[in-house]
Short mmCIF file of C-alpha atoms and ligand atoms in Angstrom, two decimals:
data_model
loop_
_atom_site.label_atom_id
_atom_site.label_comp_id
_atom_site.label_asym_id
_atom_site.label_seq_id
_atom_site.Cartn_x
_atom_site.Cartn_y
_atom_site.Cartn_z
CA MET L 1 14.14 -8.01 -17.17
CA SER L 2 11.61 -5.24 -17.42
CA ARG L 3 8.36 -5.96 -15.75
CA SER L 4 4.96 -4.38 -15.81
CA VAL L 5 4.48 -2.80 -12.28
CA LEU L 6 1.36 -1.02 -10.91
CA VAL L 7 1.38 1.12 -7.86
CA THR L 8 -1.82 2.47 -6.58
CA GLY L 9 -1.72 5.88 -4.90
CA GLY L 10 1.69 6.30 -6.66
CA ASN L 11 1.47 10.08 -6.96
CA ARG L 12 3.00 10.99 -3.64
CA GLY L 13 4.44 9.74 -0.41
CA ILE L 14 5.40 6.14 -0.14
CA GLY L 15 3.68 5.03 -3.44
CA ARG L 16 5.66 7.51 -5.41
CA ALA L 17 8.95 6.48 -3.99
CA VAL L 18 7.90 2.82 -4.86
CA ALA L 19 7.17 3.79 -8.34
CA GLU L 20 10.50 5.81 -8.84
CA THR L 21 12.39 2.60 -7.50
CA PHE L 22 10.98 0.30 -9.92
CA ARG L 23 11.34 2.70 -12.87
CA ASP L 24 14.97 3.28 -11.78
CA GLU L 25 15.36 -0.41 -11.90
CA GLY L 26 14.20 -0.43 -15.58
CA ASP L 27 10.64 -1.69 -15.12
CA ARG L 28 7.56 -0.49 -17.02
CA VAL L 29 5.83 1.41 -14.23
CA ALA L 30 2.27 2.66 -13.94
CA ILE L 31 0.65 4.55 -10.92
CA THR L 32 -2.78 5.30 -10.16
CA TYR L 33 -3.69 8.62 -8.85
CA ARG L 34 -7.01 9.88 -7.32
CA THR L 35 -6.70 13.77 -7.36
CA GLU L 36 -3.64 14.95 -9.33
CA ASP L 37 -1.25 13.45 -11.89
CA PRO L 38 2.15 14.67 -10.74
CA GLY L 39 3.82 14.04 -14.09
CA ILE L 40 6.47 11.64 -12.85
CA PRO L 41 9.12 11.21 -15.77
CA GLY L 42 8.95 7.64 -17.22
CA VAL L 43 5.92 6.66 -15.29
CA LEU L 44 2.39 6.01 -16.91
CA ALA L 45 -0.37 7.78 -14.79
CA VAL L 46 -3.91 6.59 -14.65
CA ARG L 47 -6.61 8.32 -12.70
CA CYS L 48 -8.45 5.74 -10.52
CA ASP L 49 -10.32 5.83 -7.27
CA VAL L 50 -9.65 2.55 -5.77
CA THR L 51 -12.98 2.37 -3.97
CA ASP L 52 -14.78 1.95 -7.29
CA SER L 53 -14.32 -1.44 -8.88
CA GLU L 54 -15.27 -0.26 -12.35
CA GLN L 55 -12.63 2.42 -12.31
CA VAL L 56 -10.20 -0.31 -11.07
CA ASP L 57 -10.94 -2.48 -14.06
CA ALA L 58 -10.70 0.46 -16.46
CA ALA L 59 -7.27 1.45 -14.91
CA PHE L 60 -5.87 -2.20 -15.34
CA ASP L 61 -7.29 -2.23 -19.00
CA GLU L 62 -5.25 0.82 -19.71
CA VAL L 63 -2.06 -0.42 -18.04
CA GLU L 64 -2.42 -3.81 -19.70
CA ALA L 65 -2.90 -2.14 -23.12
CA ARG L 66 0.19 0.00 -22.57
CA HIS L 67 2.55 -2.06 -20.57
CA GLY L 68 1.20 -5.66 -20.74
CA ALA L 69 -0.31 -7.77 -17.85
CA VAL L 70 0.54 -6.49 -14.51
CA GLU L 71 3.27 -8.66 -12.97
CA VAL L 72 3.91 -6.70 -9.83
CA LEU L 73 0.98 -5.01 -7.99
CA VAL L 74 1.74 -2.57 -5.10
CA ALA L 75 -1.59 -1.93 -3.30
CA ASN L 76 -0.44 1.22 -1.51
CA ALA L 77 -3.42 3.74 -1.68
CA GLY L 78 -4.64 4.29 1.79
CA VAL L 79 -6.36 6.95 4.07
CA THR L 80 -6.70 7.81 7.63
CA ALA L 81 -9.86 9.55 9.24
CA ASP L 82 -8.81 9.64 12.97
CA ASN L 83 -11.31 10.16 15.70
CA LEU L 84 -12.19 8.78 19.11
CA LEU L 85 -14.76 6.03 19.29
CA ALA L 86 -17.60 8.27 20.57
CA ASP L 87 -16.88 10.74 17.82
CA MET L 88 -16.14 8.61 14.86
CA SER L 89 -18.96 8.71 12.25
CA ASP L 90 -20.15 5.96 10.01
CA GLU L 91 -18.79 7.99 7.10
CA GLN L 92 -15.37 8.04 8.71
CA PHE L 93 -15.49 4.40 9.44
CA ARG L 94 -16.60 3.41 5.94
CA HIS L 95 -14.40 5.71 4.09
CA VAL L 96 -11.34 4.13 5.54
CA TYR L 97 -12.65 0.59 5.03
CA GLU L 98 -13.72 1.25 1.45
CA THR L 99 -10.18 2.69 0.62
CA ASN L 100 -7.94 0.52 2.59
CA VAL L 101 -9.72 -2.89 2.65
CA ALA L 102 -12.25 -2.79 -0.45
CA GLY L 103 -9.73 -0.92 -2.43
CA THR L 104 -6.94 -3.47 -1.82
CA PHE L 105 -9.33 -6.22 -2.54
CA TYR L 106 -10.56 -4.80 -5.82
CA VAL L 107 -6.91 -4.28 -7.29
CA ALA L 108 -5.78 -7.63 -5.99
CA ARG L 109 -8.75 -9.38 -7.44
CA ARG L 110 -8.05 -7.87 -10.92
CA ALA L 111 -4.27 -8.51 -10.74
CA GLY L 112 -4.75 -11.92 -9.45
CA THR L 113 -7.11 -13.11 -12.10
CA ALA L 114 -6.17 -14.40 -15.56
CA PRO L 115 -3.34 -12.33 -16.71
CA MET L 116 -0.97 -12.29 -13.84
CA PRO L 117 2.02 -14.68 -14.82
CA ASP L 118 3.89 -17.20 -12.83
CA GLY L 119 6.29 -15.22 -10.68
CA GLY L 120 3.86 -12.49 -10.12
CA ARG L 121 3.79 -10.38 -7.06
CA ILE L 122 1.22 -8.68 -4.95
CA ILE L 123 2.41 -6.58 -2.16
CA ALA L 124 0.13 -4.57 0.08
CA ILE L 125 1.18 -1.69 2.29
CA SER L 126 -0.32 -2.34 5.61
CA SER L 127 0.91 -0.62 8.85
CA ALA L 128 3.01 -1.60 11.85
CA ILE L 129 0.04 -0.61 14.23
CA ALA L 130 -2.22 -3.28 12.55
CA PRO L 131 -1.64 -6.02 15.12
CA TYR L 132 -1.79 -3.47 18.08
CA GLY L 133 -4.33 -0.90 17.30
CA ALA L 134 -3.82 2.85 17.95
CA TYR L 135 -5.53 5.59 19.89
CA GLY L 136 -8.19 7.24 17.80
CA GLN L 137 -7.63 4.95 14.90
CA ALA L 138 -10.23 2.20 15.43
CA ASN L 139 -11.07 2.41 11.78
CA TYR L 140 -7.56 2.74 10.40
CA ALA L 141 -5.89 0.07 12.60
CA SER L 142 -8.58 -2.56 12.08
CA SER L 143 -8.59 -1.79 8.26
CA LYS L 144 -4.70 -2.25 8.16
CA ALA L 145 -5.29 -5.69 10.19
CA GLY L 146 -7.89 -6.56 7.51
CA GLN L 147 -5.36 -6.00 4.80
CA ILE L 148 -3.30 -8.61 6.48
CA GLY L 149 -6.06 -11.10 6.60
CA LEU L 150 -6.61 -10.40 2.90
CA VAL L 151 -3.00 -11.16 2.09
CA LYS L 152 -2.77 -14.40 3.95
CA SER L 153 -5.94 -15.67 2.27
CA LEU L 154 -5.07 -14.45 -1.23
CA MET L 155 -1.55 -16.11 -0.68
CA ARG L 156 -3.21 -19.40 -0.40
CA GLU L 157 -5.26 -19.06 -3.47
CA LEU L 158 -2.62 -17.67 -5.74
CA ALA L 159 0.40 -19.72 -4.61
CA PRO L 160 -0.43 -22.59 -6.92
CA ARG L 161 0.03 -20.24 -9.88
CA GLY L 162 3.51 -19.22 -8.57
CA ILE L 163 2.27 -15.78 -7.36
CA THR L 164 3.38 -14.43 -3.95
CA VAL L 165 1.36 -12.20 -1.83
CA ASN L 166 2.88 -10.30 1.14
CA ALA L 167 2.31 -7.29 3.32
CA VAL L 168 4.77 -4.54 4.27
CA LEU L 169 4.04 -2.90 7.64
CA PRO L 170 5.65 0.55 7.75
CA GLY L 171 6.34 2.42 10.91
CA PRO L 172 5.95 6.09 10.96
CA VAL L 173 7.17 7.45 7.56
CA GLN L 174 7.75 11.01 6.63
CA THR L 175 4.86 11.83 4.27
CA ASP L 176 1.74 13.95 4.11
CA MET L 177 -0.01 11.34 6.04
CA TYR L 178 2.51 11.49 8.88
CA ASP L 179 2.53 15.25 8.89
CA GLU L 180 -1.35 15.33 9.71
CA LEU L 181 -0.51 13.64 13.04
CA SER L 182 -0.64 15.89 16.20
CA PRO L 183 2.70 16.86 17.80
CA GLU L 184 1.72 14.65 20.80
CA ALA L 185 1.16 11.63 18.36
CA LYS L 186 4.28 12.19 16.65
CA ALA L 187 6.26 12.42 19.90
CA GLY L 188 4.74 9.24 21.07
CA HIS L 189 5.69 7.47 17.71
CA LEU L 190 9.26 8.70 18.22
CA ARG L 191 9.53 7.30 21.72
CA SER L 192 8.36 3.91 20.61
CA ILE L 193 11.06 3.61 17.76
CA PRO L 194 14.54 2.45 18.98
CA LEU L 195 16.24 3.99 16.01
CA GLY L 196 14.78 7.27 17.22
CA ARG L 197 13.56 8.57 13.84
CA CYS L 198 10.83 8.26 11.32
CA GLY L 199 11.38 6.23 8.27
CA GLN L 200 11.82 7.74 4.76
CA PRO L 201 9.59 6.66 1.82
CA GLU L 202 12.68 5.31 -0.02
CA GLU L 203 13.37 2.86 2.96
CA ILE L 204 9.96 1.26 2.41
CA ALA L 205 10.33 1.35 -1.38
CA GLY L 206 13.58 -0.64 -1.11
CA VAL L 207 11.93 -3.39 0.90
CA VAL L 208 8.97 -3.55 -1.56
CA ALA L 209 11.35 -3.88 -4.41
CA PHE L 210 13.20 -6.60 -2.67
CA LEU L 211 9.88 -8.52 -2.06
CA ALA L 212 9.17 -8.19 -5.84
CA SER L 213 12.51 -9.44 -6.82
CA SER L 214 13.50 -13.08 -7.59
CA LYS L 215 15.66 -13.06 -4.42
CA ALA L 216 12.40 -13.04 -2.53
CA ALA L 217 10.70 -15.85 -4.48
CA PHE L 218 10.25 -18.03 -1.37
CA ILE L 219 8.83 -15.38 0.90
CA ASN L 220 5.10 -15.71 0.76
CA GLY L 221 2.23 -14.59 3.15
CA VAL L 222 4.40 -12.51 5.50
CA ALA L 223 3.46 -9.28 7.38
CA LEU L 224 6.99 -7.64 7.33
CA PRO L 225 7.53 -4.77 9.64
CA VAL L 226 9.68 -1.84 8.44
CA ASP L 227 9.65 0.38 11.45
CA GLY L 228 13.02 0.97 12.98
CA GLY L 229 12.35 -1.63 15.67
CA ALA L 230 9.11 -0.33 17.18
CA LEU L 231 7.09 -3.48 16.81
CA GLY L 232 9.83 -5.56 18.49
CA HIS L 233 10.09 -2.89 21.04
CA LEU L 234 6.37 -3.20 21.78
CA ILE L 235 6.31 -7.12 21.79
P1 NDP V 1 -0.19 9.83 1.63
O1 NDP V 1 -1.30 10.34 2.38
O2 NDP V 1 1.10 10.66 1.41
O3 NDP V 1 -0.69 9.19 0.21
C1 NDP V 1 -1.77 8.44 0.07
C2 NDP V 1 -1.91 7.99 -1.39
O4 NDP V 1 -3.17 7.07 -1.38
C3 NDP V 1 -2.07 9.11 -2.38
O5 NDP V 1 -1.45 8.75 -3.47
C4 NDP V 1 -3.61 9.08 -2.48
O6 NDP V 1 -4.02 9.75 -3.71
C5 NDP V 1 -4.03 7.70 -2.36
N1 NDP V 1 -5.44 7.43 -2.36
C6 NDP V 1 -6.09 7.66 -1.13
N2 NDP V 1 -7.40 7.40 -1.41
C7 NDP V 1 -7.45 6.90 -2.59
C8 NDP V 1 -8.55 6.28 -3.42
N3 NDP V 1 -9.76 6.32 -2.86
N4 NDP V 1 -8.19 5.83 -4.63
C9 NDP V 1 -6.95 5.88 -5.11
N5 NDP V 1 -5.89 6.42 -4.43
C10 NDP V 1 -6.18 6.88 -3.25
O7 NDP V 1 0.12 8.52 2.31
P2 NDP V 1 1.52 7.65 2.51
O8 NDP V 1 2.22 7.59 1.30
O9 NDP V 1 2.05 7.96 3.92
O10 NDP V 1 0.86 6.20 2.76
C11 NDP V 1 0.75 5.16 1.74
C12 NDP V 1 0.30 3.91 2.39
O11 NDP V 1 1.31 3.61 3.52
C13 NDP V 1 -0.99 4.02 2.90
O12 NDP V 1 -1.70 2.77 2.74
C14 NDP V 1 -0.85 4.11 4.39
O13 NDP V 1 -1.93 3.63 5.18
C15 NDP V 1 0.46 3.32 4.68
N6 NDP V 1 1.28 3.71 5.75
C16 NDP V 1 1.69 4.94 5.96
C17 NDP V 1 2.56 5.33 7.04
C18 NDP V 1 3.13 6.65 7.37
O14 NDP V 1 3.51 6.88 8.47
N7 NDP V 1 3.09 7.51 6.41
C19 NDP V 1 2.75 4.29 8.14
C20 NDP V 1 2.04 2.94 7.87
C21 NDP V 1 1.48 2.78 6.73
P3 NDP V 1 -4.28 11.27 -3.96
O15 NDP V 1 -2.98 12.06 -3.76
O16 NDP V 1 -4.74 11.47 -5.30
O17 NDP V 1 -5.43 11.50 -2.85
#
């Protein structure tokens, strides 16, 4: 059955793989992009900066008009702005929080209010480092932990309506965001992954699609690592 799916930050990286996976399953898929519409065949693209709640509401209005009420929301848009504590500016801290935490809140608030039907799904893309922190990523790691708190809170509020809310915690995944890391950081990541390699965007997308499926109807409020074993390795 075709569902109305919205993926924020779906123009590239993990979000794009998620959008293409749902499209290939026959869903009506919309993405938001901030900078450039990549023109993904069969996918509706709407410009939206998730840090602006008015743009979020306008994007939902457009998606609802074209595809019907959003039934699956994937809150994927996210940024890094790495720096060590002494050098991290207010702007770097706020930018990451406004995108990763407030942005996730704005889209989840809109999706979780009136139109989302019974059986709806909200899935946030957090990070495997959220429970541990990361060197030079005080802003990013804490924002990703904040997303998990959001997910677990919204799960309690929305469960009575039959809507599940979960978080996926990717380990290092081969995207532009990963490419920005230093060679030392990449080497450290690889050492921590028992499978000895990075993930691919499609490997995250497959898990998101599963959580959105009826097979995952009883999974609610989880923070699911998809990281080649890195998290288990650290515990
Ligand atoms: P990319 O840097 O490749 O893509 C980020 C996406 O977020 C882009 O589509 C970008 O849009 C969008 N975005 C950023 N800021 C905004 C904003 N203010 N409003 C709307 N969209 C915005 O990242 P990834 O694909 O790697 O990451 C996707 C998610 O996965 C993120 O939440 C990230 O934190 C998480 N993640 C990634 C990991 C990795 O190793 N890659 C590991 C763990 C988690 P635009 O192109 O228009 O700027």
